[in-house]
PDB file of C-alpha atoms in Angstrom:
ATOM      1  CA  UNK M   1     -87.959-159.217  65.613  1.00 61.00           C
ATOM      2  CA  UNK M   2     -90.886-157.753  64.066  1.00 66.00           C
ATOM      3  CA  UNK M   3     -89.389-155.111  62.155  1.00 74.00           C
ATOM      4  CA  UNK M   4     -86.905-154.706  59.941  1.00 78.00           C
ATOM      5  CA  UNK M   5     -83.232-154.161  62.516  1.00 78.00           C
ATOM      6  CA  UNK M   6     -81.768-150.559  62.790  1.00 78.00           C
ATOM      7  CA  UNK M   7     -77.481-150.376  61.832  1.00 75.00           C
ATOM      8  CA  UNK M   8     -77.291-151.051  65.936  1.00 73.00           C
ATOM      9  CA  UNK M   9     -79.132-154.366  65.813  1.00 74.00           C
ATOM     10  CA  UNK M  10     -77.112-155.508  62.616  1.00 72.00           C
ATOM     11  CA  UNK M  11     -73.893-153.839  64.692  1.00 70.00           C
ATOM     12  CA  UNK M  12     -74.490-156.640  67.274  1.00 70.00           C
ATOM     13  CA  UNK M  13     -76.481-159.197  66.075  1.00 77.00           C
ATOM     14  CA  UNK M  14     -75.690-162.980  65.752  1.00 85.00           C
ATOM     15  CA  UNK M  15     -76.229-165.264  62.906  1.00 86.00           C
ATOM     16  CA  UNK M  16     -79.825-165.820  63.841  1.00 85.00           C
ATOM     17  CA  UNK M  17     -80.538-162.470  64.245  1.00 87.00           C
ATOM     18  CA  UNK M  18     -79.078-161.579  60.568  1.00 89.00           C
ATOM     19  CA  UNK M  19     -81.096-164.620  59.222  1.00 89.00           C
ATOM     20  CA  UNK M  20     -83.826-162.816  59.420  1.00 89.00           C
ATOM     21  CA  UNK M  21     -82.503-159.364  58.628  1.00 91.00           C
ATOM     22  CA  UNK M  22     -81.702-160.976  55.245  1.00 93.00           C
ATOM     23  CA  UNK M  23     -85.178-161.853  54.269  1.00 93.00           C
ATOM     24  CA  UNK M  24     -85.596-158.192  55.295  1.00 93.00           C
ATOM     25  CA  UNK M  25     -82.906-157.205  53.346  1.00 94.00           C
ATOM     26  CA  UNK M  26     -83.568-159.120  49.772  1.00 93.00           C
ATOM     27  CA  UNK M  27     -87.604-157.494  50.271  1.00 91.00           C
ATOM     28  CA  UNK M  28     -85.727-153.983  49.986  1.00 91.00           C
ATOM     29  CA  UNK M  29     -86.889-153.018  54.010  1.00 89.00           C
ATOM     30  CA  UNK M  30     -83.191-152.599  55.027  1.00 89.00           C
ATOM     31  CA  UNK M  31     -81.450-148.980  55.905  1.00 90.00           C
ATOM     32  CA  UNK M  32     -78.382-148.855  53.645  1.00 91.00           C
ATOM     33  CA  UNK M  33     -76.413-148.852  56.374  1.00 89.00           C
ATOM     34  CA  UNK M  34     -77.862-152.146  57.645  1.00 89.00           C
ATOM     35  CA  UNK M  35     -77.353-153.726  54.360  1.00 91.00           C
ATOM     36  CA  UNK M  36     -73.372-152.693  54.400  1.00 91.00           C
ATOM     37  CA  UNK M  37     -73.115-153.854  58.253  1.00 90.00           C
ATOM     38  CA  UNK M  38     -74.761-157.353  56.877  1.00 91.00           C
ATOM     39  CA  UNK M  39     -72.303-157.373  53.319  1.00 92.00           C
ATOM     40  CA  UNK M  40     -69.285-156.837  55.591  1.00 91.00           C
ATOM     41  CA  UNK M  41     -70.427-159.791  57.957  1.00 90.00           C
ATOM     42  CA  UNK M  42     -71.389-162.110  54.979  1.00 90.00           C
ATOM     43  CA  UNK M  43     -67.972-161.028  54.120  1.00 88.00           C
ATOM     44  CA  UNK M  44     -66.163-163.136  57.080  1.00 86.00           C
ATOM     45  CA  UNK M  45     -69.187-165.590  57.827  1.00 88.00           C
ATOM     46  CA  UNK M  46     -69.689-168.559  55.819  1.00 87.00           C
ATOM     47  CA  UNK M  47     -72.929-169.613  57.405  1.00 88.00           C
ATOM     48  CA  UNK M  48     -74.812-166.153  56.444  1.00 90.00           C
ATOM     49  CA  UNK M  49     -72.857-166.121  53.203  1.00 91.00           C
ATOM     50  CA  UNK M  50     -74.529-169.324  52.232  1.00 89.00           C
ATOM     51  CA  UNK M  51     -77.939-168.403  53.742  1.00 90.00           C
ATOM     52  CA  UNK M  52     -78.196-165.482  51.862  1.00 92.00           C
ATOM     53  CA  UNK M  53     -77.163-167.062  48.752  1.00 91.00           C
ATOM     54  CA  UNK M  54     -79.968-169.869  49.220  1.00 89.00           C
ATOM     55  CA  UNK M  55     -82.692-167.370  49.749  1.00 92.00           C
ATOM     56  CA  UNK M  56     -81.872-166.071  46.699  1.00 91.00           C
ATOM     57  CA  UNK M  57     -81.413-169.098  44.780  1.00 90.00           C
ATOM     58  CA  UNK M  58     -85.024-169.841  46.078  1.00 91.00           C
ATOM     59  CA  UNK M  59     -85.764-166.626  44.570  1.00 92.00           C
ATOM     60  CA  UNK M  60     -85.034-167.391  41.739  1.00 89.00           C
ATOM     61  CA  UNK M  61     -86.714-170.967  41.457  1.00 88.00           C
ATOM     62  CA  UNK M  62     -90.085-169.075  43.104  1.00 89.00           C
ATOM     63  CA  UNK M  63     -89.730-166.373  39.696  1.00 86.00           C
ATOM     64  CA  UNK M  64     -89.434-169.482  37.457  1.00 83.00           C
ATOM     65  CA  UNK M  65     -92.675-171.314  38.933  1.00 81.00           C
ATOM     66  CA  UNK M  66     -94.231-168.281  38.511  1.00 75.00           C
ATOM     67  CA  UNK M  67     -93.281-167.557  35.080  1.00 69.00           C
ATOM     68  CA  UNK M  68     -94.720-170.670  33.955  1.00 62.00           C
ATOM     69  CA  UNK M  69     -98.087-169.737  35.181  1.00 52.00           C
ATOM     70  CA  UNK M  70     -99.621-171.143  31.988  1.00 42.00           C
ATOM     71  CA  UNK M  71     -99.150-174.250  32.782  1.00 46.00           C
ATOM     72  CA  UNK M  72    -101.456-174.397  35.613  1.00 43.00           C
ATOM     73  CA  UNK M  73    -104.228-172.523  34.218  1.00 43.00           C
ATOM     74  CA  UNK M  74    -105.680-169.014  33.476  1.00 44.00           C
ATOM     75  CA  UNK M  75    -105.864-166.158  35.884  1.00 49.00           C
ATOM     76  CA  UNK M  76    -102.760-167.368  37.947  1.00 55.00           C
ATOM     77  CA  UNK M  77    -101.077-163.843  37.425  1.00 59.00           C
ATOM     78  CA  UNK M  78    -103.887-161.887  35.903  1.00 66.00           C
ATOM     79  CA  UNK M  79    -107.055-162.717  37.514  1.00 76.00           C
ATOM     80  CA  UNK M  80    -110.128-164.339  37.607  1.00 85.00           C
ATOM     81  CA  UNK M  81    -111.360-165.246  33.480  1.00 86.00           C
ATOM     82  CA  UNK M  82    -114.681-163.690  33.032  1.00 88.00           C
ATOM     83  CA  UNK M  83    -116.490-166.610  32.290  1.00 88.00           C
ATOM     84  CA  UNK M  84    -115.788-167.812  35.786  1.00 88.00           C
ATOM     85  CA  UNK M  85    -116.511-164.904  37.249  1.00 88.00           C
ATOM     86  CA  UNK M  86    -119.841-164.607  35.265  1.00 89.00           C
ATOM     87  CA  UNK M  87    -121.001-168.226  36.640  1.00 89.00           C
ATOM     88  CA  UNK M  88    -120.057-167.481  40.406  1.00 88.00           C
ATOM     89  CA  UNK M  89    -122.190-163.976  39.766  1.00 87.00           C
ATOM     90  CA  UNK M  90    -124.801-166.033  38.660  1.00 87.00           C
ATOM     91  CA  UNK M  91    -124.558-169.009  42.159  1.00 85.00           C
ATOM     92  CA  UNK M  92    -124.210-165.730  43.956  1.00 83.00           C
ATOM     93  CA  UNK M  93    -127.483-163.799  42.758  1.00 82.00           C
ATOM     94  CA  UNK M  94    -129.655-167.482  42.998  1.00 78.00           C
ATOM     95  CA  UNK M  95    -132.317-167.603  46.074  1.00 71.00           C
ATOM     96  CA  UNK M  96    -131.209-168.982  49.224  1.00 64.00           C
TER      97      UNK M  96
ATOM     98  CA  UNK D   1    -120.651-178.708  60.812  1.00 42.00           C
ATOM     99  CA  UNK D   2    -118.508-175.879  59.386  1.00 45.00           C
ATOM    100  CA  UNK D   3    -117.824-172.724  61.134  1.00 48.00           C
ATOM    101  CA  UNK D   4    -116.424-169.870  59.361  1.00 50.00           C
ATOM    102  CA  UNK D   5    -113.479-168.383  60.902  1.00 48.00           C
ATOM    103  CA  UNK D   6    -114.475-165.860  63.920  1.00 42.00           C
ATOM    104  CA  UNK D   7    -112.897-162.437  63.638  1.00 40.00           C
ATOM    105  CA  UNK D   8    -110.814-163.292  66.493  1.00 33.00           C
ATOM    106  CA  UNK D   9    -109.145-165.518  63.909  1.00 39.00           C
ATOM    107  CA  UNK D  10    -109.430-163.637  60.770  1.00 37.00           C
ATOM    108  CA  UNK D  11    -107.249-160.954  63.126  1.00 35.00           C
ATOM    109  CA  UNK D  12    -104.419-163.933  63.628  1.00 35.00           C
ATOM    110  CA  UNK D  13    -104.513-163.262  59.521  1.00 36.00           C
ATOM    111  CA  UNK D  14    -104.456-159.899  59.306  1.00 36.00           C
ATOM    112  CA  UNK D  15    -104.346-157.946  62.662  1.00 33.00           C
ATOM    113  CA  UNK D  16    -102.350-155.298  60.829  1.00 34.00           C
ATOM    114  CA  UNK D  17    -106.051-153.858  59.732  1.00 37.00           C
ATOM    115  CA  UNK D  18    -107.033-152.192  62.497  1.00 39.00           C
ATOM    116  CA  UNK D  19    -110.221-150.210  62.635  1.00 43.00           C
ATOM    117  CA  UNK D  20    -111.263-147.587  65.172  1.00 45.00           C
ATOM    118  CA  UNK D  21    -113.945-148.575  67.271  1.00 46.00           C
ATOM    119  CA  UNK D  22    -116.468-146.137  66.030  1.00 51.00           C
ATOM    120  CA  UNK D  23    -115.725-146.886  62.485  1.00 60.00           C
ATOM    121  CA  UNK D  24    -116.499-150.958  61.692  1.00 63.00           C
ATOM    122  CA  UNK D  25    -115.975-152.394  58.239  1.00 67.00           C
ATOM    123  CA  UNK D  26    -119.302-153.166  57.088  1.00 73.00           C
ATOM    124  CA  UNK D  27    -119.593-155.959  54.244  1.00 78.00           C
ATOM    125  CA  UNK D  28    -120.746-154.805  50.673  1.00 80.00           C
ATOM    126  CA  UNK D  29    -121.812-158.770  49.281  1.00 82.00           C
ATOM    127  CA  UNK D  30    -122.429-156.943  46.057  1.00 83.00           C
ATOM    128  CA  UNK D  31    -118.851-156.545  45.423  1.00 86.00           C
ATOM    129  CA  UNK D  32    -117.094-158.992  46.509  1.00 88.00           C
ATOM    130  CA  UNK D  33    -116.830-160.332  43.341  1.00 88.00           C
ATOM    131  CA  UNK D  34    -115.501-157.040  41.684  1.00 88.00           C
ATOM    132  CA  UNK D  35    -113.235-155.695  45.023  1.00 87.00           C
ATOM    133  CA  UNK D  36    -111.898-159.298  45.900  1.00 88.00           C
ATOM    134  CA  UNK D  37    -112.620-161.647  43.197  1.00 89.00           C
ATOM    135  CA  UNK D  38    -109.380-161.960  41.368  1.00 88.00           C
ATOM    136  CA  UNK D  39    -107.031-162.050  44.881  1.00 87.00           C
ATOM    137  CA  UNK D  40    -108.751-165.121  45.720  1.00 89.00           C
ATOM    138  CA  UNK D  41    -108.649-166.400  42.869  1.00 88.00           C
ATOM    139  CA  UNK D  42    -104.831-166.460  42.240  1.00 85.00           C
ATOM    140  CA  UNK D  43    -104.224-167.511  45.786  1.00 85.00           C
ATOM    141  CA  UNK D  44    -106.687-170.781  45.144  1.00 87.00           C
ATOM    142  CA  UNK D  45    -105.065-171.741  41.524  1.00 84.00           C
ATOM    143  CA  UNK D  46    -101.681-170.683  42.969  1.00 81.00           C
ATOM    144  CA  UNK D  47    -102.610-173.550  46.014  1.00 80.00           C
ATOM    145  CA  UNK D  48    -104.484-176.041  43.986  1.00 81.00           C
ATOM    146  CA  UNK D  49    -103.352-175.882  40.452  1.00 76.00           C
ATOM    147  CA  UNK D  50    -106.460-176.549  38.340  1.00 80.00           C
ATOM    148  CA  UNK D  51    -108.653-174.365  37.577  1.00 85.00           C
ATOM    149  CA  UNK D  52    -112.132-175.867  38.298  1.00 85.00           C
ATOM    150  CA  UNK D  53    -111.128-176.551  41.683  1.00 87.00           C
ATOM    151  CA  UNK D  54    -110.204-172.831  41.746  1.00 89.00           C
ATOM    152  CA  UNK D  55    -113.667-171.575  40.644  1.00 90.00           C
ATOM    153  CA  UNK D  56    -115.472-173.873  42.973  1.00 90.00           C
ATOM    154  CA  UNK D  57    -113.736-172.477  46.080  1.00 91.00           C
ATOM    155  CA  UNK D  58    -113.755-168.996  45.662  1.00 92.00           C
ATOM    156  CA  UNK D  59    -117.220-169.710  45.120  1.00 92.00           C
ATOM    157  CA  UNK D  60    -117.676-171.565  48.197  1.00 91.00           C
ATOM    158  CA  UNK D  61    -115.639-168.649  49.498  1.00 92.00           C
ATOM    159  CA  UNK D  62    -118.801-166.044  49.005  1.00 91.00           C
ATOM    160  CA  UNK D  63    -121.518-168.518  49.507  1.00 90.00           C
ATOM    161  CA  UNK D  64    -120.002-169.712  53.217  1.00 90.00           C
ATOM    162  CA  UNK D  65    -118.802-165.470  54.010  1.00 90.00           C
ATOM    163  CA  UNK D  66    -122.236-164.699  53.019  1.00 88.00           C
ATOM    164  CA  UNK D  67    -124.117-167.272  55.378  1.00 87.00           C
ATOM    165  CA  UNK D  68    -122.110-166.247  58.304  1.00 86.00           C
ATOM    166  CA  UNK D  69    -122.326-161.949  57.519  1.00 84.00           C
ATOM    167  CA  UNK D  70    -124.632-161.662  60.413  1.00 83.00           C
ATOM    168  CA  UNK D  71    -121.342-162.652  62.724  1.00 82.00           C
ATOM    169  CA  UNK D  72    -119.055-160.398  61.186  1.00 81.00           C
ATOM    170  CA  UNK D  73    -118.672-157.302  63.301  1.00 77.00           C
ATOM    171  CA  UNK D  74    -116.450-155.452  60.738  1.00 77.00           C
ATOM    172  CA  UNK D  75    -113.391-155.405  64.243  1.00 75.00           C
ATOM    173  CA  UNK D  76    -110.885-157.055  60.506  1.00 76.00           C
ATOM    174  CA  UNK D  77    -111.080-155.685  57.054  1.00 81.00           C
ATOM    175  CA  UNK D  78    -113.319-157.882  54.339  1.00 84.00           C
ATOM    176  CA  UNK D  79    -110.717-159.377  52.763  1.00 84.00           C
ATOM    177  CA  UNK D  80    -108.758-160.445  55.658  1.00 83.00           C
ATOM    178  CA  UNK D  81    -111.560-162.044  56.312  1.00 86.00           C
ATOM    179  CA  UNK D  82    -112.814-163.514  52.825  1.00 89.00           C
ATOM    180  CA  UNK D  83    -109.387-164.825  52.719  1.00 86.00           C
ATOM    181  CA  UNK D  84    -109.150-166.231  56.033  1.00 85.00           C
ATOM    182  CA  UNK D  85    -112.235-168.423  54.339  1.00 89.00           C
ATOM    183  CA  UNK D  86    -110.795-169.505  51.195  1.00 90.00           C
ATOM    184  CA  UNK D  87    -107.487-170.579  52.851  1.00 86.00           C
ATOM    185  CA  UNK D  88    -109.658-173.130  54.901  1.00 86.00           C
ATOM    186  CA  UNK D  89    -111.649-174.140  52.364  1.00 87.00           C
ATOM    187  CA  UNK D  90    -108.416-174.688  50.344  1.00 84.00           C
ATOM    188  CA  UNK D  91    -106.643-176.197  53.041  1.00 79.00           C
ATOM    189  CA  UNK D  92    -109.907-178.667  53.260  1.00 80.00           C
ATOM    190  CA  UNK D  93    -109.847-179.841  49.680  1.00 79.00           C
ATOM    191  CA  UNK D  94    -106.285-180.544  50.154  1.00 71.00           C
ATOM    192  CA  UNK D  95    -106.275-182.631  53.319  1.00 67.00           C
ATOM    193  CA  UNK D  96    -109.081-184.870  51.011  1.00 63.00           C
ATOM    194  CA  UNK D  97    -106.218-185.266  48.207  1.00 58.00           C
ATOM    195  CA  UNK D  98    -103.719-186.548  50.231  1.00 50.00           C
ATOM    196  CA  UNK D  99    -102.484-186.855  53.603  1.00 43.00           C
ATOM    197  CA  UNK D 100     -99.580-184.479  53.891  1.00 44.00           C
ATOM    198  CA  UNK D 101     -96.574-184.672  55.799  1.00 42.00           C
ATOM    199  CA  UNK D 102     -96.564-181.957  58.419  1.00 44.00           C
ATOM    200  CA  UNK D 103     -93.767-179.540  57.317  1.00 46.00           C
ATOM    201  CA  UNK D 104     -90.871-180.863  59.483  1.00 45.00           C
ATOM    202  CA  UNK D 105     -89.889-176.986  61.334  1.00 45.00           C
ATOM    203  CA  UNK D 106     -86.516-177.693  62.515  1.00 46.00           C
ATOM    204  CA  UNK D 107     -86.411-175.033  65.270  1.00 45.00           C
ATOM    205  CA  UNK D 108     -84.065-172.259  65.602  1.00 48.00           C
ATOM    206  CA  UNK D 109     -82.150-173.659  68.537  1.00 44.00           C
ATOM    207  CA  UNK D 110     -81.254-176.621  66.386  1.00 69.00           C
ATOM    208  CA  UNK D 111     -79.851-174.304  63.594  1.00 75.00           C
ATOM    209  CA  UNK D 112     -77.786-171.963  65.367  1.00 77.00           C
ATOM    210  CA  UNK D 113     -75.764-173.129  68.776  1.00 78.00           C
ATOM    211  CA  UNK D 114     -75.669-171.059  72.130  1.00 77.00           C
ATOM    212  CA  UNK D 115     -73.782-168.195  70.725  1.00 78.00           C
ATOM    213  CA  UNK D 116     -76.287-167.601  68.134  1.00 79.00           C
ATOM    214  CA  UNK D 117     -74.023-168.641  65.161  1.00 80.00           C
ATOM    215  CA  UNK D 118     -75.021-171.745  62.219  1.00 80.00           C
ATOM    216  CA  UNK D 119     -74.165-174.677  63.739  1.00 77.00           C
ATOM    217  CA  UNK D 120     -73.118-175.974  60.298  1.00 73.00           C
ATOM    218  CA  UNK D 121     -73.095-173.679  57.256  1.00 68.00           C
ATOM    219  CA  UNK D 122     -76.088-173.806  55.250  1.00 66.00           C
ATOM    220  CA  UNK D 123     -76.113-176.222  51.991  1.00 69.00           C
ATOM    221  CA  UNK D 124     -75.961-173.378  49.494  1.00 69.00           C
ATOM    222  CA  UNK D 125     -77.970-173.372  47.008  1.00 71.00           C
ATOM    223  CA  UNK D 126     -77.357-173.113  43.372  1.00 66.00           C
ATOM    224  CA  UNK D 127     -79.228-170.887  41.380  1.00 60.00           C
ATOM    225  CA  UNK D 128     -77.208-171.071  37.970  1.00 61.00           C
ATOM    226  CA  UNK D 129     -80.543-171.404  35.199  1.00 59.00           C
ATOM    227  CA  UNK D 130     -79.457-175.040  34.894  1.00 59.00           C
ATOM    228  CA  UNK D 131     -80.137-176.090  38.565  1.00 69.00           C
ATOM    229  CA  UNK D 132     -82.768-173.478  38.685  1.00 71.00           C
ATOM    230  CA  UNK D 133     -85.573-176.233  37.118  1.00 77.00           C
ATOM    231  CA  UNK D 134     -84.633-178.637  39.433  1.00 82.00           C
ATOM    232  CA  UNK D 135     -84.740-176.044  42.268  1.00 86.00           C
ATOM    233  CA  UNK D 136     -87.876-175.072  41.363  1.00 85.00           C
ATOM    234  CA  UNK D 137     -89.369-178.512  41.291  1.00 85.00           C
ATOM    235  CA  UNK D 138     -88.288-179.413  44.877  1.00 88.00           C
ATOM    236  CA  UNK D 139     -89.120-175.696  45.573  1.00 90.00           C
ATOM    237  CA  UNK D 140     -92.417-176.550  44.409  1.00 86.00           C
ATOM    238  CA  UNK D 141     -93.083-179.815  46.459  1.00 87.00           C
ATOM    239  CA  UNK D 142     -91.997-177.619  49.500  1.00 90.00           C
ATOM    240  CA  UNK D 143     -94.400-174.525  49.189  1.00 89.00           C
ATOM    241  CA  UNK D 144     -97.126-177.490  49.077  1.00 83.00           C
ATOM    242  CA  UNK D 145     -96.285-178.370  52.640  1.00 84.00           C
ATOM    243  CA  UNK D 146     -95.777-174.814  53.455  1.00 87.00           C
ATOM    244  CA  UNK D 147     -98.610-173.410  56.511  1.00 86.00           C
ATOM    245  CA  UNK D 148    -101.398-171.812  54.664  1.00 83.00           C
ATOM    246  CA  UNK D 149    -100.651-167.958  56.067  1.00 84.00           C
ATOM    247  CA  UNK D 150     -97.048-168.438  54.951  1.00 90.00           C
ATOM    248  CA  UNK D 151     -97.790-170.041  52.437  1.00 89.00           C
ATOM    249  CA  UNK D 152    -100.047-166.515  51.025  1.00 87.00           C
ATOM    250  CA  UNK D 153     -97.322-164.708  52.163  1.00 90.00           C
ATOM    251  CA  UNK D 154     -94.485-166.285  49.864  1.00 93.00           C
ATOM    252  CA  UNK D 155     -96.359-166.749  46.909  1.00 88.00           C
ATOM    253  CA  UNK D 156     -97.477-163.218  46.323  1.00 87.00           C
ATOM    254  CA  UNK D 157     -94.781-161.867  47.235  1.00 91.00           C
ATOM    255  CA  UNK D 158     -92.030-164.068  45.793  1.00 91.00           C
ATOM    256  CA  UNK D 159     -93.949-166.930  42.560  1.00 88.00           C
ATOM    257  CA  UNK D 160     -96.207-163.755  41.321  1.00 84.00           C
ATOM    258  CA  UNK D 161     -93.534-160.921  42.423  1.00 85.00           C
ATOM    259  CA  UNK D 162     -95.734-158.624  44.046  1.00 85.00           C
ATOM    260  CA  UNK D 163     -94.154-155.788  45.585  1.00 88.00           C
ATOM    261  CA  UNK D 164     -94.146-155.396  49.739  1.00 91.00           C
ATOM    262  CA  UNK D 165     -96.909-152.478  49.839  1.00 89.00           C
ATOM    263  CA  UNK D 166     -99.299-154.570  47.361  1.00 86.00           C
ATOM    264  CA  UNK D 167     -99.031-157.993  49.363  1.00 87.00           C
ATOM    265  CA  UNK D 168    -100.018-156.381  52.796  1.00 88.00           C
ATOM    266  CA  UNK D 169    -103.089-154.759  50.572  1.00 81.00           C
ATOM    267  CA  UNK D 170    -104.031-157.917  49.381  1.00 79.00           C
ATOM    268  CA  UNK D 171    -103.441-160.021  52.690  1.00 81.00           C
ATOM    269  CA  UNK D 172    -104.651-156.717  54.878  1.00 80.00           C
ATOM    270  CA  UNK D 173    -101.737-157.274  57.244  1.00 84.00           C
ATOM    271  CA  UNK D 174     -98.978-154.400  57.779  1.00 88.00           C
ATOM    272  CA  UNK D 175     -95.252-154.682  56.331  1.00 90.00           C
ATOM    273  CA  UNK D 176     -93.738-156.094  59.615  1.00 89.00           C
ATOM    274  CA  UNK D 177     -96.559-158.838  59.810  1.00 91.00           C
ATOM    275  CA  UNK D 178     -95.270-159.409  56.687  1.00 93.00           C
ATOM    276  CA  UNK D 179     -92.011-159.368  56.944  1.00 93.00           C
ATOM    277  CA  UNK D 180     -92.238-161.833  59.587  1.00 92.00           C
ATOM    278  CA  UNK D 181     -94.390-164.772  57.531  1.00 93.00           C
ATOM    279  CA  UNK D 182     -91.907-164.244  54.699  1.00 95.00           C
ATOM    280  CA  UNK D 183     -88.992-164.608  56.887  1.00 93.00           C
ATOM    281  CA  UNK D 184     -90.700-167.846  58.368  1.00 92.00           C
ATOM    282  CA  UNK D 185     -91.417-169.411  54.724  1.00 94.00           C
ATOM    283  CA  UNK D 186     -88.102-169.032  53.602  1.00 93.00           C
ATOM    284  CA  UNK D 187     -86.251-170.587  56.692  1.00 90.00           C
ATOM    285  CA  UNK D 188     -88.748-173.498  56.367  1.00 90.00           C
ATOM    286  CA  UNK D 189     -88.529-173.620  52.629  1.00 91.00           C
ATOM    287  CA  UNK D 190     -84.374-173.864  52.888  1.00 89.00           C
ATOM    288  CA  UNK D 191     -84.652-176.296  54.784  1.00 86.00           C
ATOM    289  CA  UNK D 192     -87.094-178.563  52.588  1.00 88.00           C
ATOM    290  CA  UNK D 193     -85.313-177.786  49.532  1.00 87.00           C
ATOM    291  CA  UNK D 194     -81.734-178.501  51.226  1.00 83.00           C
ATOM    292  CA  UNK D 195     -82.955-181.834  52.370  1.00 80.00           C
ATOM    293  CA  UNK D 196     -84.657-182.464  48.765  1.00 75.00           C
ATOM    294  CA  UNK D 197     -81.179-181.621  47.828  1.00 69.00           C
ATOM    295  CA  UNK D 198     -78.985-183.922  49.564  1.00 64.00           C
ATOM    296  CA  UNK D 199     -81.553-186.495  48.205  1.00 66.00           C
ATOM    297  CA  UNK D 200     -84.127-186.926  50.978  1.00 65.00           C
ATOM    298  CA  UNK D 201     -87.819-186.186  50.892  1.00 62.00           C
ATOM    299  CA  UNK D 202     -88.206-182.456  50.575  1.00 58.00           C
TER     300      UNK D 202
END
């Protein structure tokens, strides 16, 4: 699948088809009507209840690694600093 | 020696860029700084976590793009491209800091059985804010065995939160491209993190 399903794909897919028409779903690329075909499955399916709850548990742990950005230096979220960028101007404009 | 990527291969990174024939993307070296400067730069401190390391890749980045500019033919956009450079180049300095596992894929046949349904549930996860550390530790230790194009793909789009339409900008690859690599990363990243979970090496 390349693209996110239409309601006829969720209608009659199988657990490995809505694996991916989660990720789909939790990046906001779903029809609503996919998304209540997929709650209603989740609803009787214990496997995709559980895989959709992981993804977002990772989620959530992704949003946390991020949010301590800090940690691993400046420029993780905002950018480049400027005194980096003015020494690789500087390598850039040197004769080759 | 090196060879940059062709643009046979910077299209396996972003073939969602298409150009019309009669219309190549020609390079502008005097920007690259300014136009792609800060994308590379949070994908290399994202990757390598220190920020000298950072600096010296994204400069390697330019110098190498702009050594092999005569063998760009502008068929992939200039970022796809530029980025297509810096993943090597990252994926080069880690290789030297330690031999990494290859990501153990465990393939879709073994996960599902022949009528397409989980042969055993998935471990679920628990994202309550107390687990959520430890999550994000083994989390962590995962995306670091990640592929690099997935790897691009999950951290903008799910560590710095970019939205959909801003990640296929920055990547130059279109929303189903997209939607693919992030579906990808997060099946292999369940898996990692549910085997770090039971206790085994994520």
């Amino acid at each position: 699948m390349n693209k996110p399903p239409t309601v006829m794909q969720v209608l009659k897919g199988r657990c490995c088809d809505h694996a991916e028409s989660m990720s789909y779903e939790i990046d906001g690329r779903l029809s609503w009507p996919a998304r209540l075909l997929l709650r209603i499955h989740r609803y009787s399916c214990i496997g995709c209840r559980a895989y959709y709850r992981s993804l977002l548990a990772i989620r959530a742990a992704a949003r946390a690694i991020g949010g301590r950005g800090a940690e691993v230096g400046a420029g993780v979220k905002t950018g480049m600093p400027e005194d980096a960028k003015a020494r690789i101007a500087a390598k850039l404009r040197e004769p080759r | 020696m090196r060879t940059e990527p062709s643009e046979f291969e910077a299209d396996d990174l972003g073939s969602g860029v298409t150009h019309s024939a009669g219309d190549p993307v020609r390079l502008d070296p005097e920007r690259w700084l300014e136009n792609h400067g800060d994308i590379l730069w949070k994908m290399a401190i994202g990757r390598l976590r220190n920020a000298e390391e950072a600096e010296e890749v994204v400069q390697e980045t330019f110098l190498s793009a702009l050594a092999a500019a005569a063998s760009f033919e502008g068929r992939s956009s200039e970022r796809t491209w530029l980025v297509s450079i810096l993943l090597r180049r990252v994926a080069d300095r880690q290789r030297k800091r330690y031999t990494r596992a290859a990501m153990q894929t465990v393939a879709m046949e073994q996960e599902f059985d022949d009528t397409g349904h989980f042969v055993r549930p998935a471990r679920e996860l628990d994202s309550s804010p107390a687990d959520r550390t430890e999550l994000a530790k083994l989390l962590d230790a995962c995306m670091e065995k990640l592929p690099e194009l997935l790897w691009a793909a999950f951290h903008l789009r799910e560590v710095l939160g970019m939205p959909v339409p801003a990640v296929c900008q920055e990547l130059g690859i279109e929303a189903n491209n997209l939607g693919v690599r992030l579906h990808r990363a997060r099946q292999q990243l369940r898996l990692c993190v549910e085997r770090g979970a039971d206790g085994g090496e994520p």
